Short mmCIF file of C-alpha atoms (C1' of nucleotides) and ligand atoms in Angstrom, two decimals:
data_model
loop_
_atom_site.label_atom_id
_atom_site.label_comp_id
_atom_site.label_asym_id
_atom_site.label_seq_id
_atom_site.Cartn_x
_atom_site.Cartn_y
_atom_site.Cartn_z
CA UNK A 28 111.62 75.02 132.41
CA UNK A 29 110.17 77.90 134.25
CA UNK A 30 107.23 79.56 131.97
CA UNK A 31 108.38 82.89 131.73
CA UNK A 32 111.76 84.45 132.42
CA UNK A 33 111.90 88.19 133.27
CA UNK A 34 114.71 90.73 131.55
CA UNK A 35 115.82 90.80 134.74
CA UNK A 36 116.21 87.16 135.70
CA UNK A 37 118.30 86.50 132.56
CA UNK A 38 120.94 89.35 132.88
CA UNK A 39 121.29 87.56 136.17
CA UNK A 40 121.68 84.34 134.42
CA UNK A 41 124.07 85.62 131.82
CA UNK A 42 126.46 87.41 134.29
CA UNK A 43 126.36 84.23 136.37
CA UNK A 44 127.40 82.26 133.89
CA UNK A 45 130.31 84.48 132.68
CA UNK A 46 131.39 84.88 136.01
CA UNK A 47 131.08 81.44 136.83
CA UNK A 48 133.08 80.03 133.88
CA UNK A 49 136.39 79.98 135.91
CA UNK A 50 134.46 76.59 137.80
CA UNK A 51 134.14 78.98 141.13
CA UNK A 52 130.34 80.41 142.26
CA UNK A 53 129.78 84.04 141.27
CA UNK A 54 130.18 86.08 144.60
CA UNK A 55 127.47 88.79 145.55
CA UNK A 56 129.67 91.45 145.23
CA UNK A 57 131.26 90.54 141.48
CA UNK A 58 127.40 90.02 140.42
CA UNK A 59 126.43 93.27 141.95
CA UNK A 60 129.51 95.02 140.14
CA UNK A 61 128.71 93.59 136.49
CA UNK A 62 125.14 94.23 136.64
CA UNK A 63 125.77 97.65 138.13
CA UNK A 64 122.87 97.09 140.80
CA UNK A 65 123.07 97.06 144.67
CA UNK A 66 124.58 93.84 146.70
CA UNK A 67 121.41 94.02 148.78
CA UNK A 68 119.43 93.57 145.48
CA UNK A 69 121.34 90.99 144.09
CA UNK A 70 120.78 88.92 147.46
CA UNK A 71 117.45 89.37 147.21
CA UNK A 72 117.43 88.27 143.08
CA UNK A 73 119.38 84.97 143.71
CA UNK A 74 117.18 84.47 146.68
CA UNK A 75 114.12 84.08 144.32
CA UNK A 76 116.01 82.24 141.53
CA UNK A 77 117.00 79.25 143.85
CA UNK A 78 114.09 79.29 144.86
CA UNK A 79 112.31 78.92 141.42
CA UNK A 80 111.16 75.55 140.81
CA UNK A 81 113.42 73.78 139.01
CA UNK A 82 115.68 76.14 140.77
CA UNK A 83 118.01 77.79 138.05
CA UNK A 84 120.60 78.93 140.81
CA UNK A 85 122.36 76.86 143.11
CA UNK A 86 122.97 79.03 146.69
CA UNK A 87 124.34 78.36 149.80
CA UNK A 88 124.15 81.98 152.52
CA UNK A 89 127.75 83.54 151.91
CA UNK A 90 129.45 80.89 149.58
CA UNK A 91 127.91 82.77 146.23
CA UNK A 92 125.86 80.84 143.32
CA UNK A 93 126.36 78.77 140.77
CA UNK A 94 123.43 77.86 138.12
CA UNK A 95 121.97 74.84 137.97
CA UNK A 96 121.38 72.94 134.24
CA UNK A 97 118.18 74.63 133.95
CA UNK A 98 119.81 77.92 134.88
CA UNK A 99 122.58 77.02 132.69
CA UNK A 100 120.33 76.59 129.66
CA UNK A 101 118.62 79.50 130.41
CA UNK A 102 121.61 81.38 130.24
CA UNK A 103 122.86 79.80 127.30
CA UNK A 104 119.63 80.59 125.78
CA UNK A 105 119.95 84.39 126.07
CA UNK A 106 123.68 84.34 125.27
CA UNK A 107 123.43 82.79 122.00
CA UNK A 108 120.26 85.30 121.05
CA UNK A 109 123.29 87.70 121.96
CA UNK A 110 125.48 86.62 119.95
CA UNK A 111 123.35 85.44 116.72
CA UNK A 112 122.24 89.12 117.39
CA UNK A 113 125.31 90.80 117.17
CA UNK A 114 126.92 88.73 114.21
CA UNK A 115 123.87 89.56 112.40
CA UNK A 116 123.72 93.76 112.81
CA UNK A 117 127.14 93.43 111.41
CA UNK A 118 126.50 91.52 108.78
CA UNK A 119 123.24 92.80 107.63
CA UNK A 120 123.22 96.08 108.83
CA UNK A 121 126.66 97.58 108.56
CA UNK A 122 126.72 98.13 112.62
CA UNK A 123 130.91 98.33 113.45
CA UNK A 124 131.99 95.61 116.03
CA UNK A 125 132.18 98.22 118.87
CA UNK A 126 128.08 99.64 118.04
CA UNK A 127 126.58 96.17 118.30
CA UNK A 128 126.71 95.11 121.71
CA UNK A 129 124.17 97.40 123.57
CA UNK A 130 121.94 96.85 120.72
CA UNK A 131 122.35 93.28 120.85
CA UNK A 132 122.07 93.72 125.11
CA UNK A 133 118.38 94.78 124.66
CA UNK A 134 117.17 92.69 121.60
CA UNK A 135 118.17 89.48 123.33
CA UNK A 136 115.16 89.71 126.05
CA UNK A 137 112.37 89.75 122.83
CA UNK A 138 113.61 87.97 120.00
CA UNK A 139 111.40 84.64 119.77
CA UNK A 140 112.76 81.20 119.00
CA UNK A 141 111.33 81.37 114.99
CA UNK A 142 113.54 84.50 115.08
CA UNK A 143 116.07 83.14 116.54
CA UNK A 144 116.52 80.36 113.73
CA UNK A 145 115.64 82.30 111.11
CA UNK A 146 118.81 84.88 111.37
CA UNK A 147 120.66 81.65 112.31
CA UNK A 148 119.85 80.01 109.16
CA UNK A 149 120.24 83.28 107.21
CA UNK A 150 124.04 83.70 108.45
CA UNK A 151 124.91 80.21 107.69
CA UNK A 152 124.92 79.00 111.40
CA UNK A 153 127.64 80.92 112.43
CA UNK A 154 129.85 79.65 115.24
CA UNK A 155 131.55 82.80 116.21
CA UNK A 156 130.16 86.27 116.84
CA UNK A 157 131.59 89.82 115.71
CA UNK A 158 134.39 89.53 118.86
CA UNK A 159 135.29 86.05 118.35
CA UNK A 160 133.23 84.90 121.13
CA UNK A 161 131.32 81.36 120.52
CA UNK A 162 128.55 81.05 119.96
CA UNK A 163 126.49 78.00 121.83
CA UNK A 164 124.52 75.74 119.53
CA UNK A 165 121.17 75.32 119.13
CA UNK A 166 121.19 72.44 121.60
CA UNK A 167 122.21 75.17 124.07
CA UNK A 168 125.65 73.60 124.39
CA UNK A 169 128.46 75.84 124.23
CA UNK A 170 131.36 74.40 122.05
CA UNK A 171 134.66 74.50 123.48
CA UNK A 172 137.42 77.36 123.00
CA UNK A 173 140.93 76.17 123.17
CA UNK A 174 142.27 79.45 122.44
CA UNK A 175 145.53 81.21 124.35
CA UNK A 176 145.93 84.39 125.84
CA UNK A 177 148.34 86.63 123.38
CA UNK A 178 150.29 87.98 126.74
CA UNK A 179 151.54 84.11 126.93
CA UNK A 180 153.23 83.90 123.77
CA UNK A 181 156.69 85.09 122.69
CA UNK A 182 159.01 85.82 120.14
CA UNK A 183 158.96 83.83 117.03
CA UNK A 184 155.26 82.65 117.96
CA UNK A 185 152.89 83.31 115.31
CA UNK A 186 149.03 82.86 115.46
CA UNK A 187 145.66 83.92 114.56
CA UNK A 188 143.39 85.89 116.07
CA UNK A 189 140.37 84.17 117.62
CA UNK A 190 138.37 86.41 120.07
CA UNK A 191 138.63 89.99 121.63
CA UNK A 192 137.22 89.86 125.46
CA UNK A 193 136.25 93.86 125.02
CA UNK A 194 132.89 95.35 125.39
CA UNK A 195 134.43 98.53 125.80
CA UNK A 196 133.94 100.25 122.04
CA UNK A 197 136.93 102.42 122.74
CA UNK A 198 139.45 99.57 123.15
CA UNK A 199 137.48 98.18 120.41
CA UNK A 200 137.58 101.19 117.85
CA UNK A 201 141.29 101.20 118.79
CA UNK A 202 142.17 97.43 118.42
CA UNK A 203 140.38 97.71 114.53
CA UNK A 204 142.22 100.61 113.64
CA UNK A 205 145.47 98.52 114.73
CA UNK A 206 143.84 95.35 112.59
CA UNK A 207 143.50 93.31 115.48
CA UNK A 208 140.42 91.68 114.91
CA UNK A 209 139.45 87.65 114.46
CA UNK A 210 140.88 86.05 111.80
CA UNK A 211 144.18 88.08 111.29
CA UNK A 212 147.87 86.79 111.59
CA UNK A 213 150.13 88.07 113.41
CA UNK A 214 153.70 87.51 114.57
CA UNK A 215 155.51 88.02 117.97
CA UNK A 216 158.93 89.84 117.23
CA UNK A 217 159.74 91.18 120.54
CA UNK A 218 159.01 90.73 124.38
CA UNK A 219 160.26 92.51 127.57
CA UNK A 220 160.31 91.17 130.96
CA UNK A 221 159.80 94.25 133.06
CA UNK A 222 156.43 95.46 131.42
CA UNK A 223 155.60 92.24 129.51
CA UNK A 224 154.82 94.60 126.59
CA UNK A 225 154.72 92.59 123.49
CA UNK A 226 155.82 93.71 120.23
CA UNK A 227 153.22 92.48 117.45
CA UNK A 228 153.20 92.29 113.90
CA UNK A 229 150.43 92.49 111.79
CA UNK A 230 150.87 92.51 107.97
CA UNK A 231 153.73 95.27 107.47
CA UNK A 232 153.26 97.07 110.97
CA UNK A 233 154.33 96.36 114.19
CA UNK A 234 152.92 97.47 117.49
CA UNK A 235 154.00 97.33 121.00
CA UNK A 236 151.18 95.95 123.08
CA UNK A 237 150.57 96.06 127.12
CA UNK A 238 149.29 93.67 129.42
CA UNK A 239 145.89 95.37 129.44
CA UNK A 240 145.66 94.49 125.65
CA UNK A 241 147.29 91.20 125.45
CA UNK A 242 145.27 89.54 128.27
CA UNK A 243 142.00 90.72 125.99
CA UNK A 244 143.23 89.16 122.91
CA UNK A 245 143.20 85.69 122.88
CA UNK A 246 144.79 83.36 119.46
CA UNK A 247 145.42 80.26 118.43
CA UNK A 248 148.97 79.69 117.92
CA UNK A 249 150.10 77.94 114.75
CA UNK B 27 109.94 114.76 125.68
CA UNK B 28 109.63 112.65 128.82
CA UNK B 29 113.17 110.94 129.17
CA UNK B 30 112.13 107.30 129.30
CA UNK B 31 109.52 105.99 128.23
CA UNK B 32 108.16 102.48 129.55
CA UNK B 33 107.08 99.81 127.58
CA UNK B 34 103.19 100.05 128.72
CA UNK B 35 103.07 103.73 128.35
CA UNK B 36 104.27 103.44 124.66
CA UNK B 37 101.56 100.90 123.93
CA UNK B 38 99.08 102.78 125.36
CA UNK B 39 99.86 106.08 123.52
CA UNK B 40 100.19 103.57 120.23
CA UNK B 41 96.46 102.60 120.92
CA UNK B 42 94.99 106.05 121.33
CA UNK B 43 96.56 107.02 118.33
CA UNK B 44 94.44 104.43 116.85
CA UNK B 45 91.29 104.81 118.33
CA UNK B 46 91.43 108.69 117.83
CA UNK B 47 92.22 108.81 114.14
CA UNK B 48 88.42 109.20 113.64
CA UNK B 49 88.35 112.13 115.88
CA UNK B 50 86.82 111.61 118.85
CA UNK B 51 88.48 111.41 122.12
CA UNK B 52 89.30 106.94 123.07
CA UNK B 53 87.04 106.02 125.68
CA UNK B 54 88.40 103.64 129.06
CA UNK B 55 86.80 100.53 127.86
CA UNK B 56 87.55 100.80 124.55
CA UNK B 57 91.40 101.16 125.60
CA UNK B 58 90.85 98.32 128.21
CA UNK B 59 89.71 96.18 124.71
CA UNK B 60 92.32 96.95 123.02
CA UNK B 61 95.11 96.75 125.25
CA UNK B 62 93.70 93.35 127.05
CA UNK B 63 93.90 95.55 130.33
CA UNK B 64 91.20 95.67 132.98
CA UNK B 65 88.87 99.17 132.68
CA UNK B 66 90.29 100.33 136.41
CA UNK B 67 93.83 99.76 135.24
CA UNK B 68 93.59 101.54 132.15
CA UNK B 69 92.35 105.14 134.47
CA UNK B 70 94.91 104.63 136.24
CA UNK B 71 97.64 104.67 133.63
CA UNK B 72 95.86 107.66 131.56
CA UNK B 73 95.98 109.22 134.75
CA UNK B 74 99.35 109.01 135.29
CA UNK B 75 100.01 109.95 131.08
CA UNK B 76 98.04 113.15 132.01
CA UNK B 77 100.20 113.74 134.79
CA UNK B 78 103.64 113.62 133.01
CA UNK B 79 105.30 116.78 132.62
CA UNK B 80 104.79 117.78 129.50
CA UNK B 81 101.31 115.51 129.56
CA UNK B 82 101.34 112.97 127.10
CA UNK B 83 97.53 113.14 127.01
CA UNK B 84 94.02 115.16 127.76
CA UNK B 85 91.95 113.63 129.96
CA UNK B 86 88.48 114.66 131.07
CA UNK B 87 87.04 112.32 134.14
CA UNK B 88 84.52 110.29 131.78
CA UNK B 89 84.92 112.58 128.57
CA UNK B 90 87.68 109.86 127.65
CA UNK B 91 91.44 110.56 126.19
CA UNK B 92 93.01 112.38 123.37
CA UNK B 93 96.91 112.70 122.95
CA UNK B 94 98.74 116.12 123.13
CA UNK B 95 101.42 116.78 120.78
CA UNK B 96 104.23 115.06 122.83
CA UNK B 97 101.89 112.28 123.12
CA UNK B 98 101.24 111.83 119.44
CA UNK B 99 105.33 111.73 118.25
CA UNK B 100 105.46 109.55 120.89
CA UNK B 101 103.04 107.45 119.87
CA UNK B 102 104.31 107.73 116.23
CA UNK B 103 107.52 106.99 116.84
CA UNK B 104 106.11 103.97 118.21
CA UNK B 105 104.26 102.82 114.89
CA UNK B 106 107.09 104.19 112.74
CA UNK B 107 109.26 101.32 114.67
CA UNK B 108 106.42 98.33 114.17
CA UNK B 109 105.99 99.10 110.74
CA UNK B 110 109.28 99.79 109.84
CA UNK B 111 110.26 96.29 111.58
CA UNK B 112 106.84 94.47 110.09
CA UNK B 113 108.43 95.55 106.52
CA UNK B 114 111.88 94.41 107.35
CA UNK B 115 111.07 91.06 108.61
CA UNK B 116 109.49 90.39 105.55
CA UNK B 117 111.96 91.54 103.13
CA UNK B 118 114.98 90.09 104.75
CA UNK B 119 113.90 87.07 106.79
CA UNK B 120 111.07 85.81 104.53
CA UNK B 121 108.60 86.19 107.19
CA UNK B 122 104.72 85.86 105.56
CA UNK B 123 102.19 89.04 106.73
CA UNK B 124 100.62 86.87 108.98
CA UNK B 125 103.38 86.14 111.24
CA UNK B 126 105.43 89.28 111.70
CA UNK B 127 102.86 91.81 114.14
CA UNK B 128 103.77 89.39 117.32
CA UNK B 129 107.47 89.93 116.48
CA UNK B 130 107.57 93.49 116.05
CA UNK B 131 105.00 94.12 118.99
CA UNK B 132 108.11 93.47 121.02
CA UNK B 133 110.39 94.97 118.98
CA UNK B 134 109.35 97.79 118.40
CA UNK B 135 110.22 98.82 121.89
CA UNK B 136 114.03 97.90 122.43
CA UNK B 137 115.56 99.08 119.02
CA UNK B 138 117.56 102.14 119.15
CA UNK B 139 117.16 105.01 117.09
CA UNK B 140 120.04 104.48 114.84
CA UNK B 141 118.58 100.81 114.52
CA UNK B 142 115.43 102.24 113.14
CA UNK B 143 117.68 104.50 110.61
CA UNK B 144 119.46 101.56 109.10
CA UNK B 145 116.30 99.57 108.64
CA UNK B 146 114.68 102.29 107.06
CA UNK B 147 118.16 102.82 104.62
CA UNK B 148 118.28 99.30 103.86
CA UNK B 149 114.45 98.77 102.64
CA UNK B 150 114.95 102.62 100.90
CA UNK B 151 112.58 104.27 103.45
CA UNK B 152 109.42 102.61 102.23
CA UNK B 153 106.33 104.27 102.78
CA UNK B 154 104.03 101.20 103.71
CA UNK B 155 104.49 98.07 105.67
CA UNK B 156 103.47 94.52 104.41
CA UNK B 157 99.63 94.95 105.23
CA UNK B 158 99.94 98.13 103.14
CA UNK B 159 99.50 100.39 106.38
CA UNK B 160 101.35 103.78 106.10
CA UNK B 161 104.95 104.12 107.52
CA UNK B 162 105.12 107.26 109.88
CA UNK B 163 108.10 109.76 108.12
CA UNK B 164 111.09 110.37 110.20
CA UNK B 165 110.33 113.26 111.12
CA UNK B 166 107.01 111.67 112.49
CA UNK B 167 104.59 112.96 110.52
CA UNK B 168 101.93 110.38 109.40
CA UNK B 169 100.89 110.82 105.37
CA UNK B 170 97.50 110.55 104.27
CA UNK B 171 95.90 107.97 103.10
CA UNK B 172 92.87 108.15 100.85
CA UNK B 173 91.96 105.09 99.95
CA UNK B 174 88.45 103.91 100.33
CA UNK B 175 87.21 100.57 101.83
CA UNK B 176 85.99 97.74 99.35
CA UNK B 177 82.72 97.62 100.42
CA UNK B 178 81.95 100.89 99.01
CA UNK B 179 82.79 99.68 95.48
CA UNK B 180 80.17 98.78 93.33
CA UNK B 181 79.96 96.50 90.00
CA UNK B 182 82.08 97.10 87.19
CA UNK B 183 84.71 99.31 89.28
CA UNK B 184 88.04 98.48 89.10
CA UNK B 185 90.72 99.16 92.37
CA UNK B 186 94.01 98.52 93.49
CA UNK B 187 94.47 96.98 97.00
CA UNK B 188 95.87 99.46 99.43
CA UNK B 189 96.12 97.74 102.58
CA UNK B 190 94.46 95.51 104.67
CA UNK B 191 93.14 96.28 108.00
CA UNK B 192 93.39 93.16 110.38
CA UNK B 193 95.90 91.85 112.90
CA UNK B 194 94.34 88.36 112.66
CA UNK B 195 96.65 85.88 111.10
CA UNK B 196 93.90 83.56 109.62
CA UNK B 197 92.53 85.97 108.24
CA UNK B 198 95.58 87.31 106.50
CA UNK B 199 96.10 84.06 105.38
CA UNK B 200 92.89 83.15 103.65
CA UNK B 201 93.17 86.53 102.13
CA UNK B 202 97.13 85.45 100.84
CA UNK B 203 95.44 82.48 99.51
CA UNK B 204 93.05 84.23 98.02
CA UNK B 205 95.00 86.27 96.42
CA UNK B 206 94.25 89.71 97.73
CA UNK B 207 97.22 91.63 98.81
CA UNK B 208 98.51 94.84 98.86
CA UNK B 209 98.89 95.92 95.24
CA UNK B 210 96.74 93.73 93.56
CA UNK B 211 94.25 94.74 90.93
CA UNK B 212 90.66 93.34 91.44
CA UNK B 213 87.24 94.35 89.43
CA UNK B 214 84.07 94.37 91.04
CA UNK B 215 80.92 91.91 88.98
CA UNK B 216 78.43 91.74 91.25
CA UNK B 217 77.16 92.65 94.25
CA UNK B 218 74.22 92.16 96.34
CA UNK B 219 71.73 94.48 97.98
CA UNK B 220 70.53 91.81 100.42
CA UNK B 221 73.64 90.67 102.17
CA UNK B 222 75.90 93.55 100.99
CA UNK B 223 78.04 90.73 99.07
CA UNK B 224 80.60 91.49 96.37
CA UNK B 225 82.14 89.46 93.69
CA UNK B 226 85.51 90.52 93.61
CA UNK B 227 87.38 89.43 90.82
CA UNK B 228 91.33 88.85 91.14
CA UNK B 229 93.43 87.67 87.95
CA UNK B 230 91.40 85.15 86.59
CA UNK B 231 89.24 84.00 89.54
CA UNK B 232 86.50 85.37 91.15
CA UNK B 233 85.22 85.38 94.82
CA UNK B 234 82.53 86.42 96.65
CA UNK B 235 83.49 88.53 99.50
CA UNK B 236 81.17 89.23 102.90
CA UNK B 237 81.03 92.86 104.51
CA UNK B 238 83.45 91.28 107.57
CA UNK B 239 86.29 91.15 104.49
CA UNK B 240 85.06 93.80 102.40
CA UNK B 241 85.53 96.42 105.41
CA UNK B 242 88.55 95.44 106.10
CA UNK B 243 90.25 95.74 102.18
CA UNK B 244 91.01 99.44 101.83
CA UNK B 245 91.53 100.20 98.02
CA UNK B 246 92.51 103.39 95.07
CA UNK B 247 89.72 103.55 92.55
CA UNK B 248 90.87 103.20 88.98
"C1'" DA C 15 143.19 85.16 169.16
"C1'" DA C 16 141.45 89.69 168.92
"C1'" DA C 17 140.31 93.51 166.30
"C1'" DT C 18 139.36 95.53 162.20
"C1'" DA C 19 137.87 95.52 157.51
"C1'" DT C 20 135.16 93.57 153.95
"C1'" DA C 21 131.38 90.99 152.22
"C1'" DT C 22 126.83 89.62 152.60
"C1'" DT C 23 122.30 89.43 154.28
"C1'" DT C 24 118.06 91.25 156.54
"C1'" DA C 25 114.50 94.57 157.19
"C1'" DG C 26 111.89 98.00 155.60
"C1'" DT C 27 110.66 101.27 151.61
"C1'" DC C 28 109.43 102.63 146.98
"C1'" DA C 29 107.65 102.89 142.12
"C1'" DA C 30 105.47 100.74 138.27
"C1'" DG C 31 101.72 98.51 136.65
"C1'" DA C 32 98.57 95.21 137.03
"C1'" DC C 33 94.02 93.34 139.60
"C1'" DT C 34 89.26 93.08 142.31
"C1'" DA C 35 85.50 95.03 144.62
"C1'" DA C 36 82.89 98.85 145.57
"C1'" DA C 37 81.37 103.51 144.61
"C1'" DT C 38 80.04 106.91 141.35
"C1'" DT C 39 78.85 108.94 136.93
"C1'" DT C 40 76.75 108.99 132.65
"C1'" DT C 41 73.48 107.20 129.31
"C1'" DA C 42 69.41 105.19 127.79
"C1'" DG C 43 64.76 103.23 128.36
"C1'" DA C 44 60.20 103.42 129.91
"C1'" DT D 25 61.78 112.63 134.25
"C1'" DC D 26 62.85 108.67 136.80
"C1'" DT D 27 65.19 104.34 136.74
"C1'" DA D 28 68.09 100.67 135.31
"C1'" DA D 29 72.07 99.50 132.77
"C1'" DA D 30 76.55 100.53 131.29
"C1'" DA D 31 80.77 102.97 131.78
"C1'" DT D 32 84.10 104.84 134.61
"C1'" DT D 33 86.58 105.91 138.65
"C1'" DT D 34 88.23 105.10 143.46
"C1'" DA D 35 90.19 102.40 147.06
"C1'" DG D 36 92.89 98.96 148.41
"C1'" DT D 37 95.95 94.87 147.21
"C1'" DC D 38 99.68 92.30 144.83
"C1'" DT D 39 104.09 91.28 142.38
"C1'" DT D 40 108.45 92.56 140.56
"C1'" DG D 41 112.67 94.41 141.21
"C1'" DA D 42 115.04 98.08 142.65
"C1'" DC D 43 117.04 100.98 146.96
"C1'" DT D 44 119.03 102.40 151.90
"C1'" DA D 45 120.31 101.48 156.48
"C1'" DA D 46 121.38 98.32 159.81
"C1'" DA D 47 122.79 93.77 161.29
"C1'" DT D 48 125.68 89.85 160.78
"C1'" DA D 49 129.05 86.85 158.95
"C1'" DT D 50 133.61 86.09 156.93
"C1'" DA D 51 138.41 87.48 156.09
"C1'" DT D 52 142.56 89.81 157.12
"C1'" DT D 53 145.78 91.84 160.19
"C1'" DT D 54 148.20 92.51 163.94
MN1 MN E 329 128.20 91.63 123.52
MN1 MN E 330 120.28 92.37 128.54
MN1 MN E 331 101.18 95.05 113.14
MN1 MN E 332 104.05 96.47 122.00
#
DNA sequence: AAATATATTTAGTCAAGACTAAATTTTAGA
DNA sequence: TCTAAAATTTAGTCTTGACTAAATATATTT
């Protein structure tokens, strides 16, 4: 593995690998949009990562990247500091599920590997952070989500909640005061066809929800 | 105050703060020591802290530095974070004094503001980190500390250990093993003119201590 | 199949922060 | 006080990772 990994090299990582989950390459363009920086710059970043040795992207001019398995651990490596990161501010230090992730965003980049196992250890090995989102192991594999999409179920379906796809803490904020957060039940009781708006119930109350919501919550259906 | 503040400006304020608490002004290769940062580098960068608008430090060509007001909250925010962090590894991940400066040298640079709140809540704003070194207040002002070194003690004076003046981990270690941490009672027995030895004795045991320990042991006088 | 629009890359620039080598002070010794 | 040593600064270079503007390649329409 390449000695020393830049901030900057692992964001690209990170976003590669999110954006690369789907099993197509991560254009220029989608990169440059998540990490908020320049196409031009992000040519010139995946540029120098393939040509790391080992390589940790895998680039062809024009046909966008996809990481390599060193790349691949390397991006699993920062994701699960991320994540062990922000299950731990919430449990240890009160942070709400929308304050953590910036925190979490610049923490990941200097935690070191004794650090890394000791919050591990001292949360019990979680496998799930503070959204829902999994957390990969210590092997650097990520375990598998077989989770749903809320906007495909229907009435009569009920589930539980297993990951919110939100960094936005104002969806966030909103979705908790609603009690949509892992680990509730809830119930479909109503669907239209024209707006796919679900109707959702959780405990006594019932909420109509949009597309923009139900493709963010995703459940396992029971 | 300067809006950002980089990473190598922070820990060069951090060591002028250091190097001035006697008084007189840090000089370039002292810094350059310190910091593990070539002598021609170092004028450059106090150059450029002299330059910032307000300056961050006064700087004579070959009269050496001293920080300015901004420069010293700066530079206390700064050691309020490592020593805030140094505590909290220690109380809630069971690091030992030995192994926590590494950590929070990179720490200490990421963590937000409200971050450094919390930790300070959840240890009940401590006033001294594990090697006993005073924790900068919030509002950054640094209390005083009037302990006097170990070496000055003479036989049949008795002291409480204060803090302990080294970054080196062996050191901390054989001192752990020794018994002589922060808090700890001791009683001088003997001391010699010759070497500048002291017997030190801690509990039950008794060692004799050289003037490269002795300095470095800061203690209250009973 | 052109023509246009979009996406991507190249070329050249910049700032930060380090380094080496050479020049210049300052300090200390004889 | 003059000289040699030590400390410090200057000048010029390098790497990293951004940016803009311009060139080129791919995609979408007509
Ligand atoms: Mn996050
Ligand atoms: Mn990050
Ligand atoms: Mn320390
Ligand atoms: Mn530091």
């Amino acid at each position: 593995m390449p000695k020393t990994m830049t901030k900057s090299a692992q964001d690209y990582l990170k976003r590669i690998y999110e954006l690369t989950e789907c099993g197509l390459p991560a254009s220029t363009n989608d990169l440059a949009r998540e990490l908020e920086i320049k196409p031009a710059s992000v040519t010139g970043m995946i540029q120098k990562l393939a040509a790391e040795k080992p390589a940790l992207v895998e680039y062809q001019k024009h046909q966008g990247v996809t990481l390599t398995p060193a790349g691949k651990r390397a991006a699993l490596e920062v994701i699960r500091h991320h994540r062990l990161l922000e299950t731990w501010l919430v449990q240890t230090l009160g942070y709400s599920w929308d304050e953590v992730h910036e925190e979490a965003e610049r923490l990941e980049h200097v935690i070191s590997e004794d650090f890394e196992r000791r919050i591990a250890a001292a949360l019990g090995n979680p496998t799930r952070d503070p959204h829902g989102e999994l957390i990969p192991t210590e092997d650097l594999k990520m375990p598998v989500d077989d989770s749903t999409p809320l906007s495909a179920l229907r009435p009569n379906q009920s589930a539980t909640i297993q990951r919110v796809i939100s960094q936005d803490p104002n969806l966030l904020r909103h979705l908790n005061s609603l009690g949509l957060t892992p680990g509730v039940q809830i119930e479909i009781t109503d669907y239209s066809s024209f707006d796919n708006n679900l109707t959702v119930k959780v405990g006594r109350k019932s909420n109509v929800l949009g597309l923009n919501i139900t493709t963010k919550i995703f459940v396992e259906i029971e």
